[in-house]
Structures are given as structure tokens and as C-alpha cells.
Amino acid sequence: MLRRTKVTLPQRVSLTEQVVAILRDGIVAGHWSREMPSEAELCRELQISRVTLRKAIAQLVRERLLIPGGRGLHCRIRRKSSAREENTGRTVRVLSPRSVADMGTVHTVTIE
């Protein structure tokens, strides 16, 4: 009789996931400054189909690394924003008959 042993198969990574990793690494490393190269250029360079590239770009848009371009436009790379840029809310000021010293603790509330 044969003994049954548990065999662990290696994980397979799809071509789209490989392209996502390549593009993500290129963005993080700063290979492209503001815009990604065109789809045609990337397809030639990576030797992949346009469908595979579009799936990879869609994933990077979902991860908020890219801003999708319109028709005929290149995808733009989302800049890492500083804390100051992220907090672009509006300031609401409140008039009070009491001084700030009399109010005790002052709270900051962020409304999105």
C-alpha cells in the first residue's frame, strides 16, 4: 500500500501579479518621474499583452499608486503627499464669550 503524504505545491504567481510587482518597484524606485510610459512602450519593454498591462495598471490604481489617465493619456504617478498636503480640510472658527484659558482643553476635530 502507498502511504499518503501531504505534498505542498509551490505557489504560482500570475503574469499580471508579476507585472504589478515590476511596475510597483519601478514607481517606488523613481524610474518614472510624473507619468508612466505609454501602454505600447510598456508592452514592448515587458513583452506582455495590452490586456495584461491594463489589469496591472488597474490594480495599481486601486492601490492608489497611479492616477488613471484619460483616453490617449499616460497614467500619472501619485506623489507621496506630506502630512500638510493630506490635511487639506477647512478651518472652522468658533466665537465664544469665554477666553481660551477659561475653556480648558482645546480639541481639534477633523471632518471629512
PDB file of N, CA, C and O in Angstrom, residues 23 26-27 30-46 50 53 57 66 69 72-77:
ATOM      1  N   LEU A  23       6.070  46.989 -11.929  1.00  0.00           N
ATOM      2  CA  LEU A  23       5.698  48.402 -12.028  1.00  0.00           C
ATOM      3  C   LEU A  23       5.759  49.094 -10.665  1.00  0.00           C
ATOM      4  O   LEU A  23       6.223  50.232 -10.552  1.00  0.00           O
ATOM      5  N   GLY A  26       9.286  49.821  -9.857  1.00  0.00           N
ATOM      6  CA  GLY A  26       9.765  50.934 -10.671  1.00  0.00           C
ATOM      7  C   GLY A  26       9.269  52.277 -10.176  1.00  0.00           C
ATOM      8  O   GLY A  26      10.003  53.268 -10.172  1.00  0.00           O
ATOM      9  N   ILE A  27       8.011  52.322  -9.717  1.00  0.00           N
ATOM     10  CA  ILE A  27       7.448  53.561  -9.188  1.00  0.00           C
ATOM     11  C   ILE A  27       8.148  53.949  -7.898  1.00  0.00           C
ATOM     12  O   ILE A  27       8.564  55.094  -7.708  1.00  0.00           O
ATOM     13  N   GLY A  30      11.559  55.245  -8.360  1.00  0.00           N
ATOM     14  CA  GLY A  30      11.625  56.528  -9.037  1.00  0.00           C
ATOM     15  C   GLY A  30      12.085  56.448 -10.484  1.00  0.00           C
ATOM     16  O   GLY A  30      12.646  57.408 -11.005  1.00  0.00           O
ATOM     17  N   HIS A  31      11.833  55.327 -11.149  1.00  0.00           N
ATOM     18  CA  HIS A  31      12.231  55.183 -12.556  1.00  0.00           C
ATOM     19  C   HIS A  31      11.475  56.147 -13.452  1.00  0.00           C
ATOM     20  O   HIS A  31      11.958  56.522 -14.504  1.00  0.00           O
ATOM     21  N   TRP A  32      10.272  56.507 -13.055  1.00  0.00           N
ATOM     22  CA  TRP A  32       9.463  57.455 -13.812  1.00  0.00           C
ATOM     23  C   TRP A  32       9.134  58.607 -12.881  1.00  0.00           C
ATOM     24  O   TRP A  32       8.782  58.415 -11.724  1.00  0.00           O
ATOM     25  N   SER A  33       9.236  59.826 -13.393  1.00  0.00           N
ATOM     26  CA  SER A  33       9.045  60.978 -12.508  1.00  0.00           C
ATOM     27  C   SER A  33       7.573  61.290 -12.277  1.00  0.00           C
ATOM     28  O   SER A  33       7.095  61.211 -11.153  1.00  0.00           O
ATOM     29  N   ARG A  34       6.851  61.652 -13.317  1.00  0.00           N
ATOM     30  CA  ARG A  34       5.449  62.035 -13.140  1.00  0.00           C
ATOM     31  C   ARG A  34       4.481  61.116 -13.842  1.00  0.00           C
ATOM     32  O   ARG A  34       3.375  60.902 -13.380  1.00  0.00           O
ATOM     33  N   GLU A  35       4.880  60.625 -14.999  1.00  0.00           N
ATOM     34  CA  GLU A  35       3.998  59.792 -15.800  1.00  0.00           C
ATOM     35  C   GLU A  35       4.648  58.459 -16.117  1.00  0.00           C
ATOM     36  O   GLU A  35       5.862  58.366 -16.244  1.00  0.00           O
ATOM     37  N   MET A  36       3.792  57.475 -16.258  1.00  0.00           N
ATOM     38  CA  MET A  36       4.254  56.175 -16.734  1.00  0.00           C
ATOM     39  C   MET A  36       4.461  56.274 -18.239  1.00  0.00           C
ATOM     40  O   MET A  36       3.838  57.104 -18.896  1.00  0.00           O
ATOM     41  N   PRO A  37       5.304  55.435 -18.802  1.00  0.00           N
ATOM     42  CA  PRO A  37       5.410  55.385 -20.270  1.00  0.00           C
ATOM     43  C   PRO A  37       4.074  54.932 -20.866  1.00  0.00           C
ATOM     44  O   PRO A  37       3.205  54.425 -20.163  1.00  0.00           O
ATOM     45  N   SER A  38       3.918  55.081 -22.161  1.00  0.00           N
ATOM     46  CA  SER A  38       2.669  54.680 -22.810  1.00  0.00           C
ATOM     47  C   SER A  38       2.477  53.170 -22.703  1.00  0.00           C
ATOM     48  O   SER A  38       3.427  52.414 -22.458  1.00  0.00           O
ATOM     49  N   GLU A  39       1.241  52.743 -22.933  1.00  0.00           N
ATOM     50  CA  GLU A  39       0.945  51.311 -22.904  1.00  0.00           C
ATOM     51  C   GLU A  39       1.792  50.562 -23.925  1.00  0.00           C
ATOM     52  O   GLU A  39       2.318  49.496 -23.638  1.00  0.00           O
ATOM     53  N   ALA A  40       1.908  51.133 -25.115  1.00  0.00           N
ATOM     54  CA  ALA A  40       2.674  50.465 -26.178  1.00  0.00           C
ATOM     55  C   ALA A  40       4.132  50.282 -25.753  1.00  0.00           C
ATOM     56  O   ALA A  40       4.714  49.209 -25.969  1.00  0.00           O
ATOM     57  N   GLU A  41       4.717  51.321 -25.151  1.00  0.00           N
ATOM     58  CA  GLU A  41       6.112  51.218 -24.711  1.00  0.00           C
ATOM     59  C   GLU A  41       6.274  50.160 -23.627  1.00  0.00           C
ATOM     60  O   GLU A  41       7.208  49.354 -23.671  1.00  0.00           O
ATOM     61  N   LEU A  42       5.375  50.155 -22.657  1.00  0.00           N
ATOM     62  CA  LEU A  42       5.466  49.179 -21.566  1.00  0.00           C
ATOM     63  C   LEU A  42       5.254  47.759 -22.082  1.00  0.00           C
ATOM     64  O   LEU A  42       5.931  46.830 -21.648  1.00  0.00           O
ATOM     65  N   CYS A  43       4.286  47.589 -22.992  1.00  0.00           N
ATOM     66  CA  CYS A  43       4.044  46.259 -23.559  1.00  0.00           C
ATOM     67  C   CYS A  43       5.278  45.747 -24.295  1.00  0.00           C
ATOM     68  O   CYS A  43       5.640  44.576 -24.169  1.00  0.00           O
ATOM     69  N   ARG A  44       5.927  46.626 -25.082  1.00  0.00           N
ATOM     70  CA  ARG A  44       7.145  46.222 -25.790  1.00  0.00           C
ATOM     71  C   ARG A  44       8.258  45.890 -24.810  1.00  0.00           C
ATOM     72  O   ARG A  44       8.944  44.885 -24.941  1.00  0.00           O
ATOM     73  N   GLU A  45       8.446  46.753 -23.813  1.00  0.00           N
ATOM     74  CA  GLU A  45       9.545  46.559 -22.865  1.00  0.00           C
ATOM     75  C   GLU A  45       9.376  45.288 -22.038  1.00  0.00           C
ATOM     76  O   GLU A  45      10.323  44.542 -21.813  1.00  0.00           O
ATOM     77  N   LEU A  46       8.146  45.045 -21.570  1.00  0.00           N
ATOM     78  CA  LEU A  46       7.892  43.888 -20.711  1.00  0.00           C
ATOM     79  C   LEU A  46       7.496  42.644 -21.498  1.00  0.00           C
ATOM     80  O   LEU A  46       7.361  41.566 -20.926  1.00  0.00           O
ATOM     81  N   ARG A  50      -1.476  43.907 -24.041  1.00  0.00           N
ATOM     82  CA  ARG A  50      -2.085  45.125 -23.516  1.00  0.00           C
ATOM     83  C   ARG A  50      -3.129  44.788 -22.437  1.00  0.00           C
ATOM     84  O   ARG A  50      -3.297  45.531 -21.485  1.00  0.00           O
ATOM     85  N   LEU A  53      -1.302  44.267 -19.204  1.00  0.00           N
ATOM     86  CA  LEU A  53      -0.831  45.548 -18.696  1.00  0.00           C
ATOM     87  C   LEU A  53      -1.982  46.350 -18.100  1.00  0.00           C
ATOM     88  O   LEU A  53      -1.843  46.940 -17.029  1.00  0.00           O
ATOM     89  N   ILE A  57      -2.242  47.812 -14.356  1.00  0.00           N
ATOM     90  CA  ILE A  57      -2.434  49.239 -14.088  1.00  0.00           C
ATOM     91  C   ILE A  57      -3.685  49.449 -13.248  1.00  0.00           C
ATOM     92  O   ILE A  57      -3.689  50.269 -12.324  1.00  0.00           O
ATOM     93  N   LEU A  66      -1.217  54.963  -8.757  1.00  0.00           N
ATOM     94  CA  LEU A  66      -1.349  55.651 -10.039  1.00  0.00           C
ATOM     95  C   LEU A  66      -2.672  56.393 -10.099  1.00  0.00           C
ATOM     96  O   LEU A  66      -3.654  55.990  -9.477  1.00  0.00           O
ATOM     97  N   GLY A  69      -5.010  57.936 -16.427  1.00  0.00           N
ATOM     98  CA  GLY A  69      -5.064  58.962 -17.461  1.00  0.00           C
ATOM     99  C   GLY A  69      -6.326  58.763 -18.268  1.00  0.00           C
ATOM    100  O   GLY A  69      -6.962  57.717 -18.217  1.00  0.00           O
ATOM    101  N   GLY A  72      -5.832  58.227 -24.386  1.00  0.00           N
ATOM    102  CA  GLY A  72      -4.622  58.732 -25.020  1.00  0.00           C
ATOM    103  C   GLY A  72      -3.643  59.375 -24.059  1.00  0.00           C
ATOM    104  O   GLY A  72      -2.619  59.881 -24.479  1.00  0.00           O
ATOM    105  N   LEU A  73      -3.952  59.375 -22.790  1.00  0.00           N
ATOM    106  CA  LEU A  73      -3.051  59.979 -21.809  1.00  0.00           C
ATOM    107  C   LEU A  73      -2.289  58.900 -21.059  1.00  0.00           C
ATOM    108  O   LEU A  73      -2.752  57.781 -20.926  1.00  0.00           O
ATOM    109  N   HIS A  74      -1.154  59.263 -20.556  1.00  0.00           N
ATOM    110  CA  HIS A  74      -0.367  58.341 -19.741  1.00  0.00           C
ATOM    111  C   HIS A  74      -0.912  58.358 -18.316  1.00  0.00           C
ATOM    112  O   HIS A  74      -1.432  59.373 -17.848  1.00  0.00           O
ATOM    113  N   CYS A  75      -0.785  57.243 -17.605  1.00  0.00           N
ATOM    114  CA  CYS A  75      -1.164  57.226 -16.201  1.00  0.00           C
ATOM    115  C   CYS A  75      -0.161  58.075 -15.430  1.00  0.00           C
ATOM    116  O   CYS A  75       1.037  57.997 -15.662  1.00  0.00           O
ATOM    117  N   ARG A  76      -0.672  58.871 -14.524  1.00  0.00           N
ATOM    118  CA  ARG A  76       0.214  59.707 -13.717  1.00  0.00           C
ATOM    119  C   ARG A  76       0.534  59.000 -12.421  1.00  0.00           C
ATOM    120  O   ARG A  76      -0.289  58.269 -11.866  1.00  0.00           O
ATOM    121  N   ILE A  77       1.720  59.225 -11.930  1.00  0.00           N
ATOM    122  CA  ILE A  77       2.158  58.612 -10.679  1.00  0.00           C
ATOM    123  C   ILE A  77       1.708  59.515  -9.540  1.00  0.00           C
ATOM    124  O   ILE A  77       1.943  60.715  -9.553  1.00  0.00           O
TER     125      ILE A  77
END
